[in-house]
CSV table of C-alpha atoms in Angstrom, one decimal:
chain,number,residue,atom,x,y,z
A,1,MET,CA,101.2,143.7,89.5
A,2,GLU,CA,100.9,147.2,91.0
A,3,ALA,CA,97.9,147.8,88.6
A,4,LEU,CA,96.3,144.6,89.4
A,5,LEU,CA,96.5,144.9,93.1
A,6,PRO,CA,93.9,147.7,93.6
A,7,VAL,CA,91.4,145.8,91.6
A,8,LEU,CA,92.0,142.6,93.8
A,9,LYS,CA,91.7,144.7,96.9
A,10,ARG,CA,88.5,146.4,95.8
A,11,HIS,CA,86.8,143.2,94.7
A,12,PRO,CA,88.4,140.3,96.8
A,13,GLY,CA,85.3,138.2,96.5
A,14,PRO,CA,85.0,138.2,92.7
A,15,SER,CA,88.7,137.7,92.5
A,16,VAL,CA,88.6,134.5,94.6
A,17,LEU,CA,85.8,133.2,92.4
A,18,ALA,CA,87.7,134.0,89.3
A,19,PHE,CA,90.8,132.0,90.7
A,20,SER,CA,88.3,129.2,91.7
A,21,LEU,CA,87.2,129.0,88.1
A,22,PHE,CA,91.0,128.8,87.1
A,23,PHE,CA,91.4,125.7,89.2
A,24,ARG,CA,88.2,124.3,87.8
A,25,VAL,CA,89.5,124.7,84.4
A,26,ALA,CA,92.8,122.9,85.5
A,27,HIS,CA,90.5,120.1,86.9
A,28,ARG,CA,89.0,119.6,83.5
A,29,LEU,CA,92.3,119.6,81.7
A,30,LEU,CA,93.8,117.1,84.1
A,31,GLN,CA,90.9,114.8,83.5
A,32,ARG,CA,92.2,114.2,79.9
A,33,LEU,CA,95.4,112.7,81.2
A,34,PRO,CA,95.5,108.9,81.2
A,35,LEU,CA,95.0,107.2,84.6
A,36,PRO,CA,96.7,104.2,85.9
A,37,LYS,CA,95.0,101.0,85.2
A,38,VAL,CA,94.3,100.1,88.9
A,39,VAL,CA,92.9,103.5,89.5
A,40,LYS,CA,90.6,103.6,86.4
A,41,GLN,CA,89.0,100.3,87.6
A,42,ASP,CA,87.4,102.0,90.7
A,43,ASP,CA,85.2,105.2,90.5
A,44,LEU,CA,86.2,106.3,93.9
A,45,ARG,CA,89.9,105.9,93.2
A,46,SER,CA,89.4,107.8,89.9
A,47,TRP,CA,87.8,110.8,91.7
A,48,LYS,CA,90.6,110.7,94.3
A,49,TRP,CA,93.3,110.7,91.7
A,50,ARG,CA,91.9,113.6,89.7
A,51,ASN,CA,91.1,115.5,92.9
A,52,LEU,CA,94.7,115.0,94.2
A,53,SER,CA,96.1,116.0,90.8
A,54,VAL,CA,94.5,119.5,91.1
A,55,SER,CA,95.8,119.8,94.8
A,56,MET,CA,99.2,118.8,93.5
A,57,VAL,CA,99.1,121.8,91.1
A,58,HIS,CA,98.1,124.0,93.9
A,59,SER,CA,100.7,122.8,96.2
A,60,LEU,CA,103.5,123.0,93.8
A,61,LEU,CA,102.4,126.7,92.9
A,62,THR,CA,101.6,128.1,96.3
A,63,GLY,CA,104.1,126.3,98.3
A,64,THR,CA,107.0,127.6,96.1
A,65,TRP,CA,105.3,131.0,96.0
A,66,ALA,CA,105.1,131.3,99.7
A,67,VAL,CA,108.8,130.4,100.3
A,68,ILE,CA,109.9,132.8,97.6
A,69,CYS,CA,107.8,135.6,99.3
A,70,VAL,CA,109.6,134.9,102.7
A,71,VAL,CA,113.0,134.8,101.2
A,72,VAL,CA,112.7,137.9,99.1
A,73,TRP,CA,110.8,139.7,101.9
A,74,PRO,CA,112.0,138.4,105.3
A,75,GLU,CA,109.8,141.0,107.2
A,76,THR,CA,107.0,138.6,106.4
A,77,LEU,CA,108.1,136.3,109.1
A,78,SER,CA,108.5,138.9,111.8
A,79,ASN,CA,105.4,141.3,111.0
A,80,ILE,CA,102.6,138.8,110.5
A,81,TYR,CA,99.9,141.2,111.4
A,82,SER,CA,100.4,144.1,109.1
A,83,TYR,CA,103.0,143.4,106.4
A,84,HIS,CA,102.3,142.4,102.9
A,85,THR,CA,103.4,142.8,99.2
A,86,PRO,CA,101.3,142.8,96.1
A,87,LEU,CA,102.6,139.2,95.3
A,88,SER,CA,101.8,138.0,98.9
A,89,TYR,CA,98.3,139.4,98.5
A,90,LEU,CA,97.7,137.8,95.1
A,91,LEU,CA,99.0,134.4,96.6
A,92,ILE,CA,96.2,134.5,99.2
A,93,CYS,CA,93.6,135.3,96.4
A,94,VAL,CA,94.9,132.4,94.3
A,95,SER,CA,95.0,129.9,97.2
A,96,THR,CA,91.5,130.8,98.5
A,97,GLY,CA,90.2,130.2,95.0
A,98,TYR,CA,91.7,126.6,95.2
A,99,PHE,CA,90.1,125.9,98.5
A,100,VAL,CA,86.6,127.1,97.3
A,101,GLN,CA,86.9,124.9,94.2
A,102,ASP,CA,88.0,121.9,96.1
A,103,ALA,CA,85.4,122.2,98.7
A,104,GLY,CA,82.8,122.6,95.8
A,105,ASP,CA,84.2,119.5,94.0
A,106,ILE,CA,83.9,117.4,97.2
A,107,ILE,CA,80.3,118.5,97.8
A,108,MET,CA,79.1,118.3,94.2
A,109,THR,CA,80.5,114.9,93.6
A,110,GLY,CA,78.7,113.5,96.7
A,111,HIS,CA,81.8,112.9,99.0
A,112,ALA,CA,81.1,115.4,101.7
A,113,ARG,CA,80.0,112.8,104.3
A,114,GLY,CA,83.1,110.8,104.0
A,115,SER,CA,85.3,113.9,103.9
A,116,TRP,CA,83.9,116.0,106.6
A,117,GLU,CA,87.2,116.5,108.2
A,118,PHE,CA,88.6,117.8,105.0
A,119,LEU,CA,85.7,120.1,104.6
A,120,LEU,CA,86.0,121.4,108.2
A,121,HIS,CA,89.7,122.3,107.4
A,122,HIS,CA,88.7,124.0,104.1
A,123,ALA,CA,86.0,126.1,105.8
A,124,LEU,CA,88.4,127.3,108.4
A,125,VAL,CA,91.0,128.2,105.9
A,126,ILE,CA,88.5,130.0,103.6
A,127,TRP,CA,87.0,131.9,106.4
A,128,CYS,CA,90.5,133.1,107.7
A,129,PHE,CA,91.8,133.8,104.2
A,130,LEU,CA,88.6,135.9,103.3
A,131,TYR,CA,89.2,137.9,106.6
A,132,VAL,CA,92.7,138.4,105.4
A,133,LEU,CA,91.6,139.6,102.0
A,134,TYR,CA,88.9,141.9,103.1
A,135,THR,CA,90.7,143.6,106.0
A,136,GLN,CA,94.3,143.3,104.5
A,137,LEU,CA,95.5,142.2,107.8
A,138,TYR,CA,97.4,138.9,108.7
A,139,VAL,CA,98.4,138.5,105.0
A,140,ALA,CA,102.0,137.6,106.0
A,141,GLY,CA,100.6,135.1,108.4
A,142,ALA,CA,98.5,133.5,105.6
A,143,VAL,CA,101.7,133.4,103.5
A,144,ILE,CA,103.5,131.6,106.2
A,145,ALA,CA,100.7,129.2,106.8
A,146,LEU,CA,100.9,128.2,103.0
A,147,PHE,CA,104.3,126.7,103.9
A,148,VAL,CA,102.5,123.6,104.6
A,149,GLU,CA,101.9,123.2,100.9
A,150,VAL,CA,105.5,122.2,100.5
A,151,ASN,CA,104.7,119.1,102.5
A,152,SER,CA,101.6,118.7,100.6
A,153,VAL,CA,103.7,118.0,97.4
A,154,THR,CA,105.2,114.8,99.1
A,155,LEU,CA,101.9,114.0,100.9
A,156,HIS,CA,99.9,114.1,97.7
A,157,LEU,CA,102.6,112.0,95.8
A,158,ARG,CA,102.5,109.6,98.6
A,159,LEU,CA,98.6,109.1,98.3
A,160,MET,CA,98.7,108.8,94.5
A,161,LEU,CA,101.4,106.2,94.8
A,162,LYS,CA,99.2,104.3,97.1
A,163,LEU,CA,96.1,104.7,94.9
A,164,ALA,CA,98.3,103.2,92.0
A,165,GLY,CA,99.4,100.3,94.3
A,166,ALA,CA,103.1,101.3,94.3
A,167,GLN,CA,103.7,101.0,98.0
A,168,LEU,CA,106.6,98.6,97.5
A,169,SER,CA,108.4,100.8,94.9
A,170,SER,CA,111.6,102.6,95.7
A,171,VAL,CA,109.9,105.9,94.8
A,172,TYR,CA,107.4,105.4,97.5
A,173,HIS,CA,110.1,104.6,100.2
A,174,ILE,CA,112.1,107.6,99.2
A,175,ASN,CA,109.1,109.8,99.3
A,176,LYS,CA,108.1,108.4,102.6
A,177,LEU,CA,111.2,109.6,104.2
A,178,ALA,CA,110.8,113.1,102.4
A,179,ASN,CA,107.2,113.4,103.5
A,180,LEU,CA,108.2,112.9,107.2
A,181,PHE,CA,111.0,115.4,106.9
A,182,THR,CA,108.6,118.0,105.2
A,183,TYR,CA,105.8,117.3,107.6
A,184,ILE,CA,107.9,118.2,110.5
A,185,THR,CA,109.7,121.1,108.9
A,186,PHE,CA,106.9,122.8,106.9
A,187,ARG,CA,103.7,121.7,108.4
A,188,LEU,CA,104.2,121.1,112.2
A,189,SER,CA,106.8,123.8,112.6
A,190,THR,CA,104.7,126.4,110.6
A,191,GLN,CA,101.5,125.7,112.6
A,192,PHE,CA,103.4,126.0,115.9
A,193,TYR,CA,105.1,129.2,114.9
A,194,LEU,CA,101.8,130.8,114.0
A,195,THR,CA,100.3,129.6,117.2
A,196,TRP,CA,103.1,131.0,119.3
A,197,TYR,CA,102.9,134.3,117.5
A,198,ILE,CA,99.2,134.6,118.2
A,199,ILE,CA,99.6,133.7,121.9
A,200,HIS,CA,102.6,136.0,122.4
A,201,ASN,CA,100.9,139.0,120.7
A,202,TYR,CA,97.4,138.2,121.8
A,203,SER,CA,96.8,141.3,123.8
A,204,TRP,CA,97.1,143.6,120.8
A,205,LEU,CA,95.9,141.6,117.8
A,206,ASP,CA,92.6,142.2,116.2
A,207,HIS,CA,90.3,139.1,116.4
A,208,GLY,CA,93.2,137.2,117.9
A,209,GLY,CA,90.8,134.8,119.8
A,210,TYR,CA,89.3,133.6,116.5
A,211,PHE,CA,92.6,132.9,114.8
A,212,LEU,CA,93.9,131.2,117.8
A,213,ILE,CA,90.8,129.0,118.1
A,214,SER,CA,91.1,128.2,114.3
A,215,LEU,CA,94.9,127.4,114.7
A,216,MET,CA,94.2,125.2,117.7
A,217,VAL,CA,91.6,123.1,115.8
A,218,MET,CA,94.1,122.8,112.8
A,219,ASN,CA,96.9,121.7,115.4
A,220,ILE,CA,94.8,118.9,116.6
A,221,MET,CA,94.0,117.8,113.1
A,222,ILE,CA,97.6,117.7,111.9
A,223,LEU,CA,98.7,116.1,115.0
A,224,THR,CA,96.1,113.4,114.5
A,225,TYR,CA,97.1,112.9,111.0
A,226,PHE,CA,100.7,112.8,111.9
A,227,TYR,CA,99.9,109.9,114.3
A,228,ARG,CA,98.1,108.2,111.4
A,229,LEU,CA,100.9,108.8,109.0
A,230,LEU,CA,103.5,107.4,111.4
A,231,ARG,CA,101.3,104.3,112.1
A,232,ALA,CA,100.7,103.6,108.4
A,233,ASP,CA,104.0,104.2,106.9
A,234,PHE,CA,106.5,103.3,109.9
A,235,PHE,CA,104.5,101.2,112.3
A,236,PRO,CA,102.1,99.2,110.0
A,237,ARG,CA,99.6,96.8,112.0
A,238,SER,CA,98.5,94.8,109.1
A,239,ASN,CA,98.6,94.2,105.3
A,240,SER,CA,95.0,95.2,104.9
A,241,TYR,CA,94.1,97.9,102.3
A,242,VAL,CA,95.1,101.3,103.3
A,243,GLY,CA,93.1,104.2,102.1
A,244,GLN,CA,94.1,107.5,100.7
A,245,ASN,CA,94.9,109.0,104.0
A,246,GLY,CA,96.7,106.0,105.3
A,247,VAL,CA,93.9,104.9,107.7
A,248,HIS,CA,92.6,101.3,107.5
A,249,ASN,CA,89.0,100.4,106.6
A,250,ASN,CA,88.1,103.8,105.4
A,251,ASN,CA,87.4,104.7,101.8
A,252,SER,CA,86.8,108.5,102.3
A,253,LYS,CA,89.3,111.2,101.3
A,254,LYS,CA,89.7,112.5,104.9
A,255,PHE,CA,91.5,115.7,105.8
A,256,LEU,CA,94.8,116.5,104.3
A,257,VAL,CA,95.7,119.9,105.9
A,258,ASP,CA,96.4,122.0,102.4
């Protein structure tokens, strides 16, 4: 790891592209797995299922990785601006590669128009993470931001169960409660902590204004999605088809902040 870190820091752009290729290979391998019959019958559902499968791999990997980084190195929480370890820097390289790959998949498969909110989120994350990688600042903040991937595990499972038509299963109902808990604990709390840190230390942080604006945009997105999530899972208005993001009458992927 100590030998790898200087290479990553000297060439962050190519490193991100290499990890993007890794997730593209994972995408190809996951395509070989069998699809549920109800998913296989529709091209849009098939694409969503495969896309979510790669997202699940990313969430399981980076969410666990981020939590371990904070547990092993608690200074990550208190020194967001300048603290980082070789493993935390590598984590941001890996995660940025995923977001680049996923944005490319959405655009190249012709789903950009229906997933513009998702692409907006990806653009914000990629830009922030590339700044982190090139300046080696805010690495700890990026690690904390990846806490949201813990929630993304239950969120992706929820959406995959919906695609498979398993909304009435016991697994779905258990996951629904777990998803609500992780959304509040790992997504909302993480975003608000980072927002508070930027505001509290704004006077001396480099490019604090850009990060604050980016966080505020993401905060609006996750609060909007939280409202949609509550409405779809706990206060449903009808029995009409609910799309991948829990919004009625919409067949696009929409944004899933991950």
